[in-house]
């Protein structure tokens, strides 16, 4: 039999890398990265390589289901799609209430294929949110406060960088293939990589230097680097692009390297060397924050100070620094048609388009669930999102969800939230579904097309088919496309691009080389197009441009700061039940400092009790000299309680479950969740328990 190669786009994590899939007689045989896509070169991360295993997983929801019995008890009744769409439409119409659709919230996974879904969502409610916006809220607001654009519009050009600093960004484990390959190319050509992290990981193993920062002190380090740049390297700074430089110098005059050494644990000389390396590399320098620093109360200021460092170095809008994502007109192309105009024309009274400014209280909608005020949240639609797995204190989240009148989940896998749903609309696996034409903003931006590699094996649908079915029932004809071809033709109309132009490579590349956009030509808030360090707009919303650093007290003896993160095998809880990935990592372990553990009589591989005073769990420890002694680390997403996930059920320990009162802890700036401001007690299990666990 001949083997056909289908170009498509991976869907195992939010990165969404271009792929090639070998199909024989209607069966997917092999999957690898698209060899023609910039930076991919045929490579695929561990999660992407498990795409066929995910496809063949019999545990996935395989037909529409309506809850039968008590919510969260796993009782379901199979229904057909017409009934499913009718039930969804009836319940969405019923939740309108006196305040219109403001009593409905849509929570989406986001990504480059979300335009149709989000346009539909905004046609029925102003509360159309994406899960990534909760994680990146501080980085986005920090970027917007300086540049007038979100962090997602600032694209790191790793390939042409000469100095890269990754702060809480474990790039080589997440894994972003294009960025990882570009950074490895830069390192081969002599670029330096510096990693700032409280523990050693795969990314630190590739670094020229690892700055082992004390957890929660990153902001102090950044202030010291700004101080060193202003004091010792004023001649290289991009002063012509900056407003308020003298005011900045006054604000950080006491933030010396010696001051920061006492707070961060990083030797003063290491900071001096780092600042010197940055100055030497400028403007081809990148200082990038990641989720490892986004979970602290002061992370808005950590992110803002990082963007200030990039600004001082002239790295914004510069090849080798952060490129600014530009409209396709800048590349001589005509834009894709969006779905927003169709949705806006059909939006209900009380609905609105997405806000143009960032919400300073990102958890505000959740605070309205079950409340008796004028606009409580009564219904929730989740598209491939799981609030119970990602937000702190899932017990509280579960209480909120129980107050919902309706929960509808559109999903290709089980999750804690899906288990509580009233209606499940099963999504086809990404190898079985098409998507709209999307745009990937890399240094060489492109339009990508996800094609259906094989027909769905179960009674499932693509996301556009589910949107179309809902749109028909809710009288949104402009969003009710009858075929993927009609969808694509609508997007491409007037662009000069045809669907068959995607056939050879699976994408349309918009640029042959990275395009610079100088900061002075960008739409920054300050007069004259400069970047204003102390914009009055910040003060008008109650945020100080640079708040004083507040040192965090060390935890008491036997207590540790709990920090959760990701790994190379899993994307939160979404992939833990995938057969191939579950075999690679079926449960998590507690990473702990060796010296701190041995003082407590804990040996490597022992089982320990981890408690926050209200909840506790048992888990094995992995000891390392290369993790801060006052912190412990867990890979997030484990501790699943869903019987439908046969492999993941009851395995490992949930990090967010130990974050009691997590909904009350909010970051200073965005009001977002504080994943890294929780503490746990770790204690050794008794001898009998140890022998039992080892056996």
XYZ file of C-alpha atoms in Angstrom:
695
model
C 0.000 0.000 0.000
C 1.182 3.520 -0.712
C 1.794 5.870 2.174
C 0.394 9.392 1.985
C 2.068 12.264 3.813
C -0.371 14.819 5.214
C 0.820 18.207 6.461
C -0.973 19.382 9.562
C -0.420 21.045 12.950
C 0.174 19.353 16.300
C -2.405 19.763 19.054
C -0.740 18.123 22.056
C 0.233 21.423 23.700
C -0.376 25.170 23.151
C 2.745 25.624 20.965
C 1.081 23.948 17.938
C 4.084 22.988 15.800
C 3.687 22.205 12.062
C 3.872 18.440 11.488
C 3.856 15.765 8.798
C 1.817 12.597 9.279
C 2.319 9.391 7.331
C -1.034 7.701 6.664
C -1.446 4.187 5.258
C -4.880 2.832 4.365
C -6.653 5.233 6.720
C -4.282 4.580 9.633
C -1.742 7.081 11.027
C 1.608 5.281 11.006
C 4.173 7.941 11.869
C 4.306 11.571 12.945
C 7.205 14.020 12.849
C 7.848 17.722 12.606
C 7.389 19.510 9.303
C 10.838 19.430 7.723
C 10.165 22.588 5.698
C 8.818 24.756 8.529
C 11.323 27.338 9.840
C 13.154 26.046 12.889
C 11.328 22.696 13.020
C 13.542 20.516 10.777
C 11.517 17.362 11.305
C 11.809 17.473 15.076
C 8.938 16.973 17.499
C 8.773 17.082 21.275
C 7.865 14.081 23.427
C 4.226 15.152 23.695
C 3.873 15.666 19.951
C 5.490 12.323 19.225
C 2.724 10.720 21.327
C -0.003 12.150 19.080
C -0.862 8.751 17.595
C -0.999 7.218 21.075
C -3.452 9.967 22.050
C -5.497 9.266 18.925
C -5.763 5.570 19.767
C -6.613 6.074 23.443
C -9.968 4.414 24.155
C -10.383 6.453 27.352
C -11.215 9.629 25.433
C -14.865 10.819 25.340
C -16.267 9.293 22.145
C -19.851 10.567 21.839
C -22.057 13.424 23.126
C -23.175 12.900 26.726
C -25.816 14.457 28.940
C -25.416 14.198 32.694
C -27.652 11.689 34.408
C -27.878 11.919 38.173
C -25.809 13.938 40.620
C -23.210 16.295 39.169
C -19.694 14.929 39.460
C -20.751 11.305 40.104
C -20.023 10.077 36.576
C -23.567 9.341 35.451
C -24.079 9.930 31.713
C -26.644 9.332 28.997
C -25.524 9.061 25.386
C -27.316 11.447 23.017
C -26.975 12.346 19.350
C -25.482 15.586 18.098
C -28.782 17.246 17.193
C -30.065 16.735 20.734
C -26.725 17.886 22.115
C -26.860 21.159 20.185
C -30.513 21.679 21.130
C -29.799 21.106 24.828
C -26.837 23.478 24.674
C -28.871 26.182 22.937
C -31.773 25.860 25.379
C -29.509 26.125 28.387
C -27.535 29.042 27.001
C -30.733 30.918 26.196
C -32.094 30.152 29.660
C -29.033 31.627 31.395
C -29.402 35.042 29.740
C -31.315 36.512 32.653
C -32.065 40.219 33.204
C -28.444 41.220 32.552
C -28.270 39.450 29.233
C -25.367 37.158 28.406
C -23.105 38.612 31.093
C -24.167 35.672 33.252
C -22.331 33.252 30.938
C -18.560 32.681 30.831
C -16.615 31.013 28.009
C -13.171 29.707 28.968
C -10.985 28.720 26.022
C -7.557 27.122 25.558
C -6.608 29.906 23.123
C -3.939 29.368 20.477
C -3.562 30.231 16.811
C -6.805 28.463 15.795
C -9.100 30.231 18.248
C -10.484 33.110 16.127
C -13.701 31.330 15.077
C -14.372 29.997 18.572
C -13.677 33.299 20.303
C -15.711 35.237 17.751
C -18.647 32.938 18.432
C -18.064 33.193 22.181
C -18.072 36.998 22.051
C -21.310 36.918 20.105
C -23.018 35.313 23.108
C -21.110 36.803 26.063
C -18.602 39.556 26.904
C -16.889 37.089 29.257
C -14.892 35.202 26.620
C -11.591 34.394 28.310
C -8.566 32.233 27.526
C -6.757 30.026 30.013
C -3.272 31.298 28.965
C -4.329 34.845 29.866
C -4.474 33.836 33.536
C -0.896 32.535 33.452
C 0.592 35.384 31.425
C -1.486 38.230 32.879
C 1.463 39.828 34.670
C 3.813 39.545 31.685
C 1.111 40.938 29.389
C 0.222 43.888 31.612
C 3.911 44.657 32.145
C 4.510 44.730 28.386
C 1.376 46.777 27.767
C 2.417 49.316 30.409
C 5.638 49.979 28.495
C 4.911 49.243 24.847
C 1.137 49.347 24.448
C 1.072 45.713 23.286
C 0.813 42.337 25.025
C 3.811 40.096 25.575
C 2.426 37.705 22.939
C 3.219 40.346 20.282
C 6.911 40.380 21.261
C 8.627 37.485 19.484
C 12.089 36.367 20.720
C 14.594 36.049 17.882
C 16.786 33.434 19.571
C 18.600 32.430 16.392
C 20.252 35.829 15.984
C 20.763 36.623 19.676
C 24.200 36.898 21.248
C 23.124 36.823 24.901
C 19.963 35.087 26.161
C 18.719 35.197 29.734
C 15.892 32.815 30.644
C 14.302 33.710 33.979
C 11.990 30.982 35.223
C 11.686 29.740 31.628
C 12.560 26.043 31.243
C 12.666 26.219 27.450
C 14.258 22.841 26.778
C 11.623 20.952 28.742
C 8.454 22.798 27.817
C 9.326 22.165 24.697
C 8.948 24.868 22.023
C 10.713 23.144 19.115
C 11.293 26.188 16.907
C 12.580 28.318 19.790
C 14.711 25.467 21.155
C 16.320 24.786 17.776
C 16.928 28.487 17.141
C 18.564 28.890 20.548
C 20.760 25.825 20.016
C 21.872 27.300 16.676
C 22.771 30.560 18.404
C 24.755 28.699 21.077
C 26.652 26.827 18.348
C 27.635 30.217 16.894
C 28.987 31.486 20.211
C 25.970 33.029 21.913
C 25.762 32.788 25.692
C 22.830 31.425 27.675
C 22.236 32.452 31.278
C 19.491 30.788 33.310
C 17.936 32.245 36.450
C 16.076 29.547 38.354
C 15.716 28.221 41.900
C 16.567 24.686 40.694
C 18.705 23.040 38.074
C 16.887 21.543 35.105
C 17.461 20.571 31.481
C 17.741 24.221 30.435
C 20.405 25.030 33.035
C 22.464 22.104 31.674
C 22.750 23.995 28.367
C 23.658 27.319 29.994
C 26.941 29.197 30.179
C 25.936 30.268 33.675
C 23.230 29.300 36.137
C 22.203 31.896 38.676
C 20.615 29.895 41.502
C 18.180 32.506 42.756
C 16.405 32.324 46.092
C 12.701 31.641 45.400
C 10.682 34.852 45.219
C 13.653 37.221 44.918
C 13.823 37.588 41.120
C 12.544 41.160 41.253
C 15.479 42.208 43.464
C 17.925 40.662 40.988
C 16.325 42.543 38.080
C 16.529 45.858 39.927
C 20.218 45.247 40.552
C 20.863 44.488 36.866
C 19.097 47.737 35.912
C 21.284 49.560 38.446
C 24.462 48.031 36.976
C 23.454 48.861 33.403
C 22.769 52.496 34.310
C 25.917 52.830 36.402
C 28.513 50.969 34.342
C 27.152 50.751 30.792
C 25.320 53.995 30.138
C 27.057 54.401 26.794
C 25.353 51.376 25.207
C 21.836 52.134 26.395
C 19.109 53.000 23.899
C 18.511 56.433 25.449
C 16.996 57.880 22.278
C 14.101 55.411 22.566
C 13.401 55.972 26.269
C 11.467 58.537 28.248
C 12.083 58.817 32.009
C 15.607 57.414 32.200
C 16.744 59.882 34.880
C 13.654 59.106 36.949
C 14.457 55.413 36.613
C 18.016 55.981 37.799
C 16.743 57.786 40.891
C 14.208 55.050 41.653
C 16.815 52.243 41.729
C 19.784 54.156 43.156
C 19.910 51.932 46.263
C 19.401 48.644 44.416
C 23.057 47.732 44.189
C 24.474 44.314 43.459
C 25.651 43.974 47.063
C 22.113 44.798 48.237
C 20.680 42.148 45.896
C 23.262 39.522 46.915
C 21.886 39.388 50.449
C 18.352 38.955 49.113
C 18.851 36.606 46.171
C 21.820 34.472 47.256
C 23.543 35.275 43.944
C 27.133 36.525 44.339
C 27.595 40.190 43.514
C 30.312 39.421 40.977
C 28.000 37.093 39.044
C 25.561 39.973 38.593
C 28.356 42.280 37.456
C 29.506 39.703 34.894
C 25.943 39.173 33.639
C 25.336 42.905 33.200
C 28.644 43.233 31.344
C 27.733 40.331 29.034
C 24.366 41.902 28.285
C 25.960 45.249 27.488
C 28.497 43.603 25.199
C 25.774 41.737 23.305
C 23.312 44.643 23.039
C 21.057 45.074 21.171
C 21.126 41.373 20.250
C 20.077 40.341 23.732
C 16.985 38.655 25.127
C 15.827 38.646 28.755
C 12.755 36.399 28.854
C 10.595 35.530 31.840
C 8.505 32.375 32.138
C 5.947 30.690 34.330
C 8.620 30.048 36.950
C 8.357 33.707 37.990
C 4.765 34.452 36.995
C 3.244 32.890 40.119
C 4.570 35.270 42.785
C 2.671 38.185 44.286
C 5.197 40.671 42.850
C 5.500 39.020 39.434
C 4.058 42.052 37.623
C 7.105 44.006 38.764
C 9.476 41.138 37.990
C 8.114 41.053 34.444
C 8.081 44.844 34.084
C 11.687 45.129 35.266
C 12.660 42.407 32.770
C 11.023 44.371 29.939
C 12.856 47.481 31.171
C 16.169 45.600 30.890
C 15.312 44.661 27.291
C 14.373 48.279 26.606
C 17.636 49.631 28.026
C 19.554 47.226 25.797
C 17.670 48.377 22.684
C 16.364 44.832 22.197
C 12.732 45.736 21.502
C 11.949 45.626 17.789
C 15.483 44.477 16.931
C 16.743 41.269 15.217
C 18.454 39.193 17.859
C 16.144 40.712 20.472
C 12.359 40.827 20.559
C 10.709 41.312 17.179
C 7.321 43.005 17.159
C 4.580 40.963 15.506
C 3.331 42.993 12.563
C 0.219 42.904 10.371
C 0.589 40.890 7.188
C 0.404 44.126 5.181
C 3.959 44.796 6.382
C 5.033 41.672 4.485
C 3.221 42.627 1.289
C 0.322 40.251 1.888
C -3.391 40.841 2.314
C -4.813 39.756 5.675
C -7.004 36.763 6.311
C -10.653 37.571 6.833
C -11.567 37.294 10.497
C -14.847 36.111 11.953
C -15.248 39.031 14.336
C -17.359 41.107 11.928
C -19.806 38.226 11.428
C -20.019 37.690 15.164
C -20.401 41.385 15.983
C -23.262 41.777 13.549
C -25.138 38.982 15.291
C -24.144 39.688 18.890
C -26.908 39.857 21.433
C -27.686 42.992 23.380
C -25.356 43.073 26.343
C -22.540 41.334 24.476
C -19.331 43.061 23.567
C -16.092 42.521 21.744
C -12.905 41.685 23.584
C -11.626 44.539 25.738
C -8.791 46.610 24.341
C -7.127 46.995 27.742
C -6.025 44.328 30.130
C -8.262 43.401 33.019
C -6.600 44.344 36.311
C -8.622 41.715 38.167
C -8.340 38.623 36.008
C -10.049 36.416 38.584
C -12.982 38.833 38.882
C -15.413 36.744 36.794
C -14.837 33.707 39.022
C -15.572 35.847 42.080
C -19.056 36.412 40.655
C -19.967 32.722 40.536
C -22.846 31.988 42.838
C -23.041 35.542 44.118
C -26.361 37.305 44.677
C -25.398 40.557 42.973
C -26.975 41.850 39.788
C -24.734 39.864 37.425
C -23.721 36.502 38.894
C -22.032 33.941 36.645
C -24.562 31.146 36.201
C -23.203 29.093 33.308
C -19.808 28.053 31.997
C -18.541 26.720 28.677
C -15.038 25.222 28.728
C -13.154 24.519 25.514
C -10.222 22.193 26.334
C -9.664 23.885 29.694
C -9.648 22.480 33.195
C -9.934 25.069 35.994
C -9.804 22.262 38.564
C -6.326 21.239 37.403
C -4.697 24.635 36.936
C -6.104 27.057 39.525
C -5.001 26.941 43.175
C -7.312 25.260 45.680
C -9.494 23.028 43.465
C -11.761 22.288 46.440
C -12.896 25.905 46.332
C -13.137 25.793 42.529
C -15.319 22.692 42.840
C -17.638 24.564 45.214
C -17.953 27.337 42.641
C -18.696 24.881 39.844
C -21.381 23.193 41.931
C -23.185 26.552 42.036
C -23.338 26.708 38.246
C -26.685 26.108 36.596
C -25.003 24.726 33.487
C -21.502 23.496 32.648
C -20.793 22.579 29.026
C -17.418 21.093 28.084
C -16.018 20.829 24.566
C -13.125 18.431 24.945
C -10.966 15.718 23.392
C -9.999 14.201 26.765
C -11.381 13.705 30.236
C -10.568 16.209 32.954
C -11.689 17.040 36.464
C -13.945 19.777 35.054
C -15.397 17.558 32.314
C -16.355 15.047 35.020
C -18.539 17.794 36.570
C -20.129 18.874 33.279
C -23.836 18.708 32.470
C -23.191 18.323 28.752
C -20.063 16.945 27.039
C -19.471 17.779 23.372
C -16.618 15.457 22.312
C -13.905 16.972 20.153
C -12.078 14.860 17.583
C -8.383 14.262 18.209
C -6.211 16.770 16.361
C -5.225 14.131 13.782
C -8.939 13.677 13.000
C -9.974 17.305 12.665
C -9.422 20.360 10.535
C -9.099 23.838 11.970
C -9.293 27.349 10.612
C -6.207 28.840 9.003
C -4.083 30.200 11.841
C -1.070 32.438 12.169
C 2.119 31.547 14.039
C 4.129 34.604 15.081
C 7.731 33.419 15.010
C 10.720 35.377 13.672
C 9.541 34.076 10.284
C 5.740 34.319 10.705
C 3.475 32.092 8.675
C -0.099 30.996 8.110
C -0.621 27.335 8.965
C -3.332 24.898 7.959
C -4.371 21.933 10.088
C -5.789 19.211 7.826
C -7.738 16.123 8.800
C -5.320 13.206 8.471
C -7.942 10.467 8.966
C -11.677 10.315 9.537
C -12.838 10.370 13.184
C -13.011 6.872 14.658
C -15.761 7.902 17.101
C -18.866 10.106 17.119
C -16.813 13.289 17.564
C -16.521 16.594 15.702
C -13.972 19.285 14.888
C -14.135 22.561 16.806
C -15.488 24.437 13.760
C -18.230 21.815 13.366
C -19.251 22.242 17.002
C -19.277 26.030 16.631
C -21.360 25.683 13.460
C -23.850 23.404 15.189
C -24.249 25.804 18.113
C -24.403 28.803 15.775
C -27.301 27.289 13.824
C -29.307 26.632 16.986
C -28.568 30.104 18.357
C -29.303 31.911 15.088
C -25.755 32.915 14.192
C -25.792 32.006 10.463
C -22.625 33.968 9.707
C -20.635 31.488 11.809
C -22.445 28.310 10.727
C -20.112 27.034 7.995
C -21.069 23.797 6.255
C -17.586 22.581 5.375
C -13.941 23.201 6.150
C -13.419 24.249 2.542
C -16.071 26.962 2.865
C -14.420 28.105 6.062
C -10.990 28.378 4.453
C -12.336 30.087 1.335
C -13.999 32.691 3.520
C -10.690 33.390 5.303
C -8.680 33.561 2.072
C -11.106 35.715 0.102
C -9.258 38.707 -1.316
C -5.862 37.548 -0.046
C -4.627 36.141 -3.349
C -3.823 32.837 -1.636
C -5.619 29.617 -2.585
C -6.205 26.538 -0.469
C -4.044 24.451 -2.794
C -1.122 26.792 -2.082
C -0.855 25.051 1.300
C -0.628 21.579 -0.231
C 3.146 21.343 -0.646
C 4.325 22.584 2.733
C 1.223 23.025 4.883
C 1.981 26.695 5.504
C 2.426 30.061 3.803
C 5.560 31.830 4.970
C 5.088 35.586 5.251
C 8.760 36.586 5.523
C 12.066 35.154 4.350
C 14.101 36.795 7.109
C 13.297 38.437 10.468
C 11.911 41.947 10.067
C 12.950 44.640 12.509
C 10.553 47.250 13.730
C 12.408 49.975 15.552
C 10.938 50.993 18.879
C 10.567 54.601 17.765
C 8.164 53.491 15.011
C 5.964 51.486 17.347
C 2.688 52.596 18.849
C 4.067 53.218 22.338
C 2.131 55.339 24.814
C 4.662 58.147 25.254
C 4.683 61.220 23.030
C 7.129 60.957 20.161
C 6.908 57.171 20.040
C 9.289 56.689 22.972
C 9.002 54.038 25.647
C 7.898 55.773 28.832
C 9.307 54.115 31.959
C 6.992 56.105 34.239
C 3.850 56.502 32.185
C 1.089 58.467 33.955
C -1.333 55.854 32.618
C 0.059 53.352 35.131
C -0.453 55.681 38.045
C -3.995 56.393 36.882
C -4.929 52.730 37.411
C -3.251 52.568 40.803
C 0.016 50.829 39.887
C 3.445 52.131 40.826
C 5.884 51.954 37.887
C 8.447 50.237 40.151
C 7.406 49.188 43.635
C 10.029 48.726 46.384
C 11.165 45.118 46.694
C 9.667 43.404 49.747
C 11.804 40.507 50.968
C 9.868 37.311 51.628
C 10.455 35.687 55.038
C 12.117 32.283 55.091
C 9.728 29.419 55.888
C 9.789 27.906 59.364
C 11.783 24.737 60.085
C 10.251 21.768 58.318
C 8.187 23.977 56.024
C 8.955 24.692 52.369
C 7.702 26.948 49.620
C 5.719 24.792 47.196
C 6.467 25.496 43.534
C 4.702 23.653 40.726
C 5.774 23.493 37.092
C 5.858 21.443 33.939
C 8.055 18.789 32.401
C 8.912 17.378 28.980
C 6.277 14.621 29.099
C 3.084 16.360 30.180
C 1.039 19.485 29.496
C -0.582 20.098 32.893
C -3.115 17.274 33.360
C -4.105 16.999 29.701
C -1.631 14.310 28.688
C -1.165 12.266 31.871
C -3.572 9.549 30.717
C -2.101 9.263 27.189
C -0.781 5.669 27.043
C 2.690 6.400 25.686
C 3.285 9.428 27.922
C 1.870 7.704 30.989
C 4.428 4.934 30.540
C 7.176 7.565 30.438
C 5.946 9.311 33.603
C 2.976 7.812 35.426
C 3.257 9.853 38.605
C 5.203 12.790 39.973
C 7.836 13.010 42.714
C 8.705 15.737 45.192
C 12.005 17.419 44.337
C 13.780 18.445 47.523
C 17.186 19.769 48.576
C 19.429 16.896 49.687
C 20.944 18.637 52.712
C 17.573 19.858 53.964
C 16.104 16.358 53.552
C 18.955 14.532 55.240
C 18.689 16.785 58.290
C 15.128 15.448 58.580
C 16.224 11.830 58.121
C 14.785 11.624 54.606
C 16.649 9.553 52.006
C 16.315 9.600 48.236
C 13.289 7.553 47.158
C 11.605 7.671 50.567
C 7.899 8.317 50.842
C 7.051 11.509 52.699
C 3.905 13.183 53.944
C 3.262 16.596 52.419
C 0.724 18.743 54.240
C -0.525 22.301 54.246
C -2.315 21.941 57.560
C -5.677 21.074 56.026
C -4.804 18.601 53.281
C -2.035 16.108 52.958
C -0.713 13.484 50.589
C 2.046 10.896 50.346
C 4.692 10.963 47.633
C 8.223 9.776 46.968
C 11.066 12.293 47.103
C 13.864 12.906 44.652
C 16.794 14.606 46.321
C 19.139 17.019 44.582
C 21.898 19.392 45.611
C 20.696 21.732 42.883
C 17.434 23.060 44.286
C 16.947 25.867 46.795
C 16.828 24.421 50.346
C 13.719 26.426 51.267
C 11.597 25.115 48.364
C 10.130 21.859 47.046
C 8.992 21.248 43.472
C 6.143 19.199 42.001
C 5.194 18.633 38.368
C 1.630 19.884 38.112
C -1.421 17.959 36.881
C -1.233 14.717 38.860
C -3.489 13.358 41.596
C -6.377 12.680 39.210
C -9.717 11.616 40.697
C -11.539 10.624 37.501
C -12.274 6.890 37.150
C -12.614 7.351 33.368
C -8.854 7.995 33.197
C -7.819 4.394 33.750
C -4.057 5.016 33.748
C -3.854 8.300 35.651
C -6.528 7.610 38.264
C -5.187 8.051 41.791
C -1.536 8.412 40.681
C 0.777 11.051 42.115
C 0.018 14.170 44.116
C -1.874 17.288 43.039
C 0.157 20.446 43.625
C -2.809 22.818 43.349
C -4.758 20.743 45.889
C -2.159 21.766 48.477
C -2.676 25.461 47.691
C -5.484 26.038 50.185
C -6.949 29.544 50.166
C -5.303 30.011 46.781
C -8.259 32.020 45.538
C -7.613 34.662 48.192
C -3.984 35.199 47.204
C -3.776 37.624 44.272
C -0.817 39.188 42.513
C -0.044 42.876 42.969
C -1.155 44.328 39.667
C -3.408 41.950 37.790
C -5.154 40.225 40.666
C -4.125 36.912 39.105
C -3.517 33.651 40.973
C -0.348 33.245 43.059
C 0.773 29.675 42.424
C 4.112 30.129 44.214
C 3.017 31.755 47.470
C 2.066 28.563 49.313
C 3.937 26.555 51.950
C 3.827 22.902 52.958
C 5.094 20.757 55.806
C 7.205 17.768 54.741
C 7.729 14.893 57.174
C 9.272 11.446 56.942
C 6.986 8.428 56.985
C 7.535 5.736 59.637
C 9.769 2.713 58.998
C 6.839 0.373 58.419
C 5.388 2.765 55.878
C 8.769 3.094 54.142
C 9.150 -0.674 53.789
C 5.604 -0.967 52.504
C 6.140 1.777 49.889
C 9.439 0.281 48.719
C 7.848 -3.144 48.235
